[in-house]
Amino acid sequence: KNTDNNRELVKNGFVLTKAKEFPSLPPIKNTTNLKHKQINKKFEKLNILITGLDRIHFYNFERFLDVVDELNKQGYNIKIKVTGVRRKRSYILPESPNVEYVGRVNFEQLAKLYITNDFLMTFFDKNSKKYQEDHLSFLNGRTSGSRNQSVIFGIPILVQKPFQESWDLNNNNSISYENTDYEKLLLSLFEITPEKYNNIIKSLFELQNQENNICVENLKNKI
């Protein structure tokens, strides 16, 4: 929440990404030394990871899963893994042969998921009505943990265009999509060349180094 304590944190702390009203979450160093795999041919199967799926993103997740199921019926091969969701919620998680709910995992297990899946999917939506205030906070200096894990492990992130720009990402290190056009997004992923995909991974690690250096310099200045 936008509190006086948060504003004080921005004033006296140090951050790596733009901070407006909310303190940003700085990337941490990848202590596992795990790096994302590269590819040598176009995708015949997509493995997409979703982490920390919360109720505020749930409606779009259902829509996304419907598109995945329909494309798989047409002969495509798309598999989804979801972490960080308990089954004991006020809603029932949608069942599908194309989704696996792996629940809560430790950091080492999560790190392996980041490097073995092809893409990291986010569901922030600037047009969300019910959760508009929370979602819009991610357009005003609040950084998603998914964004930072993408930078840490080199997994290409799928993100709505406005959030891509707000999080200091670009088309060299991430993949943007418009609104909730999930079918167009997924079909485009099958057309990504190995060169483009591997360059995204390379750009993410370059960004990680830049931000770690900024972190060190900001810390030096504070000391």
mmCIF file of C-alpha atoms in Angstrom:
data_model
loop_
_atom_site.group_PDB
_atom_site.id
_atom_site.type_symbol
_atom_site.label_atom_id
_atom_site.label_comp_id
_atom_site.label_asym_id
_atom_site.label_seq_id
_atom_site.Cartn_x
_atom_site.Cartn_y
_atom_site.Cartn_z
ATOM 1 C CA LYS A 1 0.000 0.000 0.000
ATOM 2 C CA ASN A 2 1.031 3.585 -0.542
ATOM 3 C CA THR A 3 1.903 4.528 3.025
ATOM 4 C CA ASP A 4 4.201 7.058 4.652
ATOM 5 C CA ASN A 5 6.500 4.179 5.596
ATOM 6 C CA ASN A 6 6.788 3.132 1.957
ATOM 7 C CA ARG A 7 7.570 6.672 0.849
ATOM 8 C CA GLU A 8 10.232 6.855 3.557
ATOM 9 C CA LEU A 9 11.706 3.595 2.301
ATOM 10 C CA VAL A 10 12.009 5.020 -1.196
ATOM 11 C CA LYS A 11 13.608 8.162 0.194
ATOM 12 C CA ASN A 12 16.181 6.476 2.434
ATOM 13 C CA GLY A 13 16.680 3.100 0.779
ATOM 14 C CA PHE A 14 18.127 2.148 -2.544
ATOM 15 C CA VAL A 15 16.319 0.596 -5.479
ATOM 16 C CA LEU A 16 17.256 -0.682 -8.900
ATOM 17 C CA THR A 17 14.242 0.249 -10.957
ATOM 18 C CA LYS A 18 12.225 3.425 -11.196
ATOM 19 C CA ALA A 19 10.477 4.317 -7.969
ATOM 20 C CA LYS A 20 7.509 6.669 -8.032
ATOM 21 C CA GLU A 21 5.123 6.058 -5.165
ATOM 22 C CA PHE A 22 6.046 2.450 -4.405
ATOM 23 C CA PRO A 23 9.388 0.948 -3.412
ATOM 24 C CA SER A 24 10.704 -1.377 -6.092
ATOM 25 C CA LEU A 25 11.921 -4.900 -5.499
ATOM 26 C CA PRO A 26 15.617 -5.135 -6.404
ATOM 27 C CA PRO A 27 16.803 -8.303 -8.110
ATOM 28 C CA ILE A 28 18.850 -10.615 -5.906
ATOM 29 C CA LYS A 29 21.953 -12.402 -7.078
ATOM 30 C CA ASN A 30 21.423 -15.863 -8.517
ATOM 31 C CA THR A 31 23.175 -17.922 -5.828
ATOM 32 C CA THR A 32 22.280 -21.207 -7.528
ATOM 33 C CA ASN A 33 24.508 -20.437 -10.538
ATOM 34 C CA LEU A 34 21.727 -21.857 -12.722
ATOM 35 C CA LYS A 35 21.231 -20.275 -16.127
ATOM 36 C CA HIS A 36 18.408 -20.734 -18.558
ATOM 37 C CA LYS A 37 18.811 -23.165 -21.426
ATOM 38 C CA GLN A 38 19.018 -21.969 -25.006
ATOM 39 C CA ILE A 39 17.324 -23.525 -28.025
ATOM 40 C CA ASN A 40 18.560 -24.649 -31.439
ATOM 41 C CA LYS A 41 15.272 -24.887 -33.359
ATOM 42 C CA LYS A 42 11.780 -23.399 -33.340
ATOM 43 C CA PHE A 43 9.435 -24.582 -30.628
ATOM 44 C CA GLU A 44 7.371 -27.707 -31.276
ATOM 45 C CA LYS A 45 6.146 -27.655 -27.671
ATOM 46 C CA LEU A 46 5.745 -24.724 -25.281
ATOM 47 C CA ASN A 47 6.408 -25.083 -21.567
ATOM 48 C CA ILE A 48 5.056 -22.036 -19.766
ATOM 49 C CA LEU A 49 5.553 -21.280 -16.078
ATOM 50 C CA ILE A 50 3.224 -19.185 -13.931
ATOM 51 C CA THR A 51 4.403 -18.295 -10.435
ATOM 52 C CA GLY A 52 2.512 -16.885 -7.498
ATOM 53 C CA LEU A 53 -0.862 -16.930 -9.244
ATOM 54 C CA ASP A 54 -3.171 -14.973 -6.975
ATOM 55 C CA ARG A 55 -6.876 -14.299 -7.014
ATOM 56 C CA ILE A 56 -6.360 -10.863 -8.562
ATOM 57 C CA HIS A 57 -5.099 -12.556 -11.729
ATOM 58 C CA PHE A 58 -7.412 -15.553 -11.625
ATOM 59 C CA TYR A 59 -10.036 -14.487 -14.157
ATOM 60 C CA ASN A 60 -7.412 -13.850 -16.851
ATOM 61 C CA PHE A 61 -5.754 -17.152 -15.997
ATOM 62 C CA GLU A 62 -9.012 -18.981 -16.718
ATOM 63 C CA ARG A 63 -9.297 -17.214 -20.072
ATOM 64 C CA PHE A 64 -5.676 -18.054 -20.851
ATOM 65 C CA LEU A 65 -6.174 -21.731 -20.002
ATOM 66 C CA ASP A 66 -9.257 -21.901 -22.229
ATOM 67 C CA VAL A 67 -7.127 -20.682 -25.145
ATOM 68 C CA VAL A 68 -4.408 -23.238 -24.336
ATOM 69 C CA ASP A 69 -6.953 -26.062 -24.296
ATOM 70 C CA GLU A 70 -8.463 -24.961 -27.609
ATOM 71 C CA LEU A 71 -5.083 -24.662 -29.353
ATOM 72 C CA ASN A 72 -4.054 -28.091 -28.100
ATOM 73 C CA LYS A 73 -7.243 -29.529 -29.588
ATOM 74 C CA GLN A 74 -6.077 -28.048 -32.892
ATOM 75 C CA GLY A 75 -2.797 -29.967 -32.673
ATOM 76 C CA TYR A 76 -0.512 -27.570 -30.808
ATOM 77 C CA ASN A 77 1.441 -28.717 -27.758
ATOM 78 C CA ILE A 78 1.348 -26.275 -24.846
ATOM 79 C CA LYS A 79 1.870 -27.244 -21.210
ATOM 80 C CA ILE A 80 1.427 -24.990 -18.197
ATOM 81 C CA LYS A 81 2.969 -25.265 -14.730
ATOM 82 C CA VAL A 82 1.633 -23.136 -11.871
ATOM 83 C CA THR A 83 3.385 -22.652 -8.541
ATOM 84 C CA GLY A 84 2.368 -20.954 -5.320
ATOM 85 C CA VAL A 85 -1.357 -21.678 -5.346
ATOM 86 C CA ARG A 86 -3.077 -23.576 -2.566
ATOM 87 C CA ARG A 87 -6.090 -25.657 -3.497
ATOM 88 C CA LYS A 88 -7.952 -24.549 -0.370
ATOM 89 C CA ARG A 89 -9.267 -21.266 -1.738
ATOM 90 C CA SER A 90 -12.669 -19.687 -2.117
ATOM 91 C CA TYR A 91 -12.621 -20.773 -5.761
ATOM 92 C CA ILE A 92 -11.939 -24.050 -7.524
ATOM 93 C CA LEU A 93 -8.836 -24.224 -9.691
ATOM 94 C CA PRO A 94 -9.794 -25.117 -13.264
ATOM 95 C CA GLU A 95 -8.896 -28.658 -14.227
ATOM 96 C CA SER A 96 -7.178 -29.338 -17.523
ATOM 97 C CA PRO A 97 -4.844 -32.010 -18.898
ATOM 98 C CA ASN A 98 -2.604 -29.135 -19.975
ATOM 99 C CA VAL A 99 -1.965 -27.582 -16.558
ATOM 100 C CA GLU A 100 -0.037 -28.890 -13.559
ATOM 101 C CA TYR A 101 -0.358 -27.227 -10.150
ATOM 102 C CA VAL A 102 2.930 -27.900 -8.411
ATOM 103 C CA GLY A 103 2.005 -25.975 -5.271
ATOM 104 C CA ARG A 104 4.527 -24.250 -3.051
ATOM 105 C CA VAL A 105 8.148 -25.185 -3.667
ATOM 106 C CA ASN A 106 11.470 -24.261 -2.083
ATOM 107 C CA PHE A 107 13.915 -21.881 -3.746
ATOM 108 C CA GLU A 108 16.063 -24.618 -5.296
ATOM 109 C CA GLN A 109 13.023 -26.290 -6.849
ATOM 110 C CA LEU A 110 11.712 -22.958 -8.071
ATOM 111 C CA ALA A 111 15.070 -22.087 -9.615
ATOM 112 C CA LYS A 112 14.979 -25.319 -11.605
ATOM 113 C CA LEU A 113 11.492 -24.473 -12.846
ATOM 114 C CA TYR A 114 12.725 -21.081 -14.013
ATOM 115 C CA ILE A 115 15.516 -22.554 -16.118
ATOM 116 C CA THR A 116 13.677 -25.574 -17.549
ATOM 117 C CA ASN A 117 10.487 -23.857 -18.723
ATOM 118 C CA ASP A 118 10.462 -21.821 -21.917
ATOM 119 C CA PHE A 119 8.524 -18.732 -20.795
ATOM 120 C CA LEU A 120 7.302 -17.009 -17.645
ATOM 121 C CA MET A 121 3.710 -15.754 -17.951
ATOM 122 C CA THR A 122 2.224 -12.751 -16.125
ATOM 123 C CA PHE A 123 -1.411 -11.648 -15.891
ATOM 124 C CA PHE A 124 -1.269 -8.035 -14.802
ATOM 125 C CA ASP A 125 -3.994 -6.138 -16.605
ATOM 126 C CA LYS A 126 -4.279 -2.353 -16.764
ATOM 127 C CA ASN A 127 -7.943 -2.745 -17.735
ATOM 128 C CA SER A 128 -8.854 -4.854 -14.712
ATOM 129 C CA LYS A 129 -11.985 -3.382 -13.125
ATOM 130 C CA LYS A 130 -12.302 -5.261 -9.853
ATOM 131 C CA TYR A 131 -8.605 -5.009 -9.028
ATOM 132 C CA GLN A 132 -7.721 -1.864 -10.933
ATOM 133 C CA GLU A 133 -6.072 -0.033 -8.031
ATOM 134 C CA ASP A 134 -3.727 -2.908 -7.270
ATOM 135 C CA HIS A 135 -2.892 -3.589 -10.910
ATOM 136 C CA LEU A 136 -2.247 0.061 -11.680
ATOM 137 C CA SER A 137 0.243 0.213 -8.815
ATOM 138 C CA PHE A 138 2.450 -1.968 -11.016
ATOM 139 C CA LEU A 139 2.416 0.829 -13.570
ATOM 140 C CA ASN A 140 3.603 3.396 -11.037
ATOM 141 C CA GLY A 141 6.902 2.157 -9.687
ATOM 142 C CA ARG A 142 5.908 -1.144 -8.094
ATOM 143 C CA THR A 143 7.967 -3.947 -9.596
ATOM 144 C CA SER A 144 6.728 -7.508 -10.005
ATOM 145 C CA GLY A 145 8.742 -10.332 -8.496
ATOM 146 C CA SER A 146 8.189 -12.219 -11.758
ATOM 147 C CA ARG A 147 9.985 -9.444 -13.605
ATOM 148 C CA ASN A 148 13.008 -9.769 -11.348
ATOM 149 C CA GLN A 149 13.108 -13.566 -11.513
ATOM 150 C CA SER A 150 13.109 -13.271 -15.289
ATOM 151 C CA VAL A 151 16.217 -11.103 -15.029
ATOM 152 C CA ILE A 152 17.889 -13.378 -12.472
ATOM 153 C CA PHE A 153 17.431 -16.674 -14.295
ATOM 154 C CA GLY A 154 17.190 -15.514 -17.895
ATOM 155 C CA ILE A 155 13.707 -16.863 -18.562
ATOM 156 C CA PRO A 156 11.862 -14.776 -21.184
ATOM 157 C CA ILE A 157 8.807 -13.132 -19.630
ATOM 158 C CA LEU A 158 5.431 -12.629 -21.349
ATOM 159 C CA VAL A 159 3.957 -9.334 -20.226
ATOM 160 C CA GLN A 160 1.363 -6.789 -21.279
ATOM 161 C CA LYS A 161 2.950 -3.876 -23.120
ATOM 162 C CA PRO A 162 2.271 -1.160 -20.486
ATOM 163 C CA PHE A 163 3.895 -3.238 -17.737
ATOM 164 C CA GLN A 164 6.860 -4.071 -19.948
ATOM 165 C CA GLU A 165 7.565 -0.367 -20.282
ATOM 166 C CA SER A 166 6.931 0.404 -16.614
ATOM 167 C CA TRP A 167 9.388 -2.283 -15.488
ATOM 168 C CA ASP A 168 12.211 -0.979 -17.695
ATOM 169 C CA LEU A 169 12.001 -3.944 -20.036
ATOM 170 C CA ASN A 170 11.915 -3.856 -23.818
ATOM 171 C CA ASN A 171 11.487 -6.089 -26.847
ATOM 172 C CA ASN A 172 15.122 -7.169 -26.641
ATOM 173 C CA ASN A 173 14.735 -8.814 -23.237
ATOM 174 C CA SER A 174 11.030 -9.700 -22.998
ATOM 175 C CA ILE A 175 7.934 -10.444 -25.079
ATOM 176 C CA SER A 176 4.930 -8.157 -24.861
ATOM 177 C CA TYR A 177 1.312 -8.737 -25.782
ATOM 178 C CA GLU A 178 -1.749 -6.538 -26.059
ATOM 179 C CA ASN A 179 -4.662 -6.778 -23.631
ATOM 180 C CA THR A 180 -5.768 -10.428 -23.361
ATOM 181 C CA ASP A 181 -5.079 -11.620 -26.898
ATOM 182 C CA TYR A 182 -3.638 -14.909 -25.671
ATOM 183 C CA GLU A 183 -4.169 -16.840 -28.892
ATOM 184 C CA LYS A 184 -2.121 -14.379 -30.919
ATOM 185 C CA LEU A 185 0.582 -14.408 -28.251
ATOM 186 C CA LEU A 186 0.857 -18.207 -28.056
ATOM 187 C CA LEU A 187 0.889 -18.687 -31.816
ATOM 188 C CA SER A 188 3.644 -16.101 -32.134
ATOM 189 C CA LEU A 189 5.816 -18.051 -29.698
ATOM 190 C CA PHE A 190 5.922 -21.037 -32.042
ATOM 191 C CA GLU A 191 7.420 -18.740 -34.693
ATOM 192 C CA ILE A 192 10.277 -17.419 -32.573
ATOM 193 C CA THR A 193 13.644 -18.221 -34.106
ATOM 194 C CA PRO A 194 16.445 -19.696 -31.991
ATOM 195 C CA GLU A 195 18.484 -16.539 -32.656
ATOM 196 C CA LYS A 196 15.789 -14.253 -31.271
ATOM 197 C CA TYR A 197 15.065 -16.461 -28.253
ATOM 198 C CA ASN A 198 18.714 -16.885 -27.329
ATOM 199 C CA ASN A 199 19.308 -13.147 -27.738
ATOM 200 C CA ILE A 200 16.516 -12.478 -25.226
ATOM 201 C CA ILE A 201 18.289 -14.712 -22.711
ATOM 202 C CA LYS A 202 21.582 -12.963 -23.398
ATOM 203 C CA SER A 203 19.959 -9.542 -22.973
ATOM 204 C CA LEU A 204 18.414 -10.589 -19.653
ATOM 205 C CA PHE A 205 21.805 -11.548 -18.250
ATOM 206 C CA GLU A 206 23.265 -8.270 -19.493
ATOM 207 C CA LEU A 207 20.444 -6.448 -17.703
ATOM 208 C CA GLN A 208 21.115 -8.448 -14.561
ATOM 209 C CA ASN A 209 24.758 -7.335 -14.558
ATOM 210 C CA GLN A 210 23.761 -3.715 -15.114
ATOM 211 C CA GLU A 211 21.289 -3.743 -12.253
ATOM 212 C CA ASN A 212 23.643 -5.523 -9.889
ATOM 213 C CA ASN A 213 26.246 -2.845 -10.606
ATOM 214 C CA ILE A 214 23.676 -0.121 -9.944
ATOM 215 C CA CYS A 215 22.777 -1.830 -6.688
ATOM 216 C CA VAL A 216 26.406 -1.848 -5.581
ATOM 217 C CA GLU A 217 26.893 1.810 -6.483
ATOM 218 C CA ASN A 218 23.708 2.854 -4.693
ATOM 219 C CA LEU A 219 24.788 0.919 -1.629
ATOM 220 C CA LYS A 220 28.207 2.591 -1.709
ATOM 221 C CA ASN A 221 26.565 5.988 -1.845
ATOM 222 C CA LYS A 222 24.351 5.168 1.121
ATOM 223 C CA ILE A 223 27.320 3.940 3.149
#
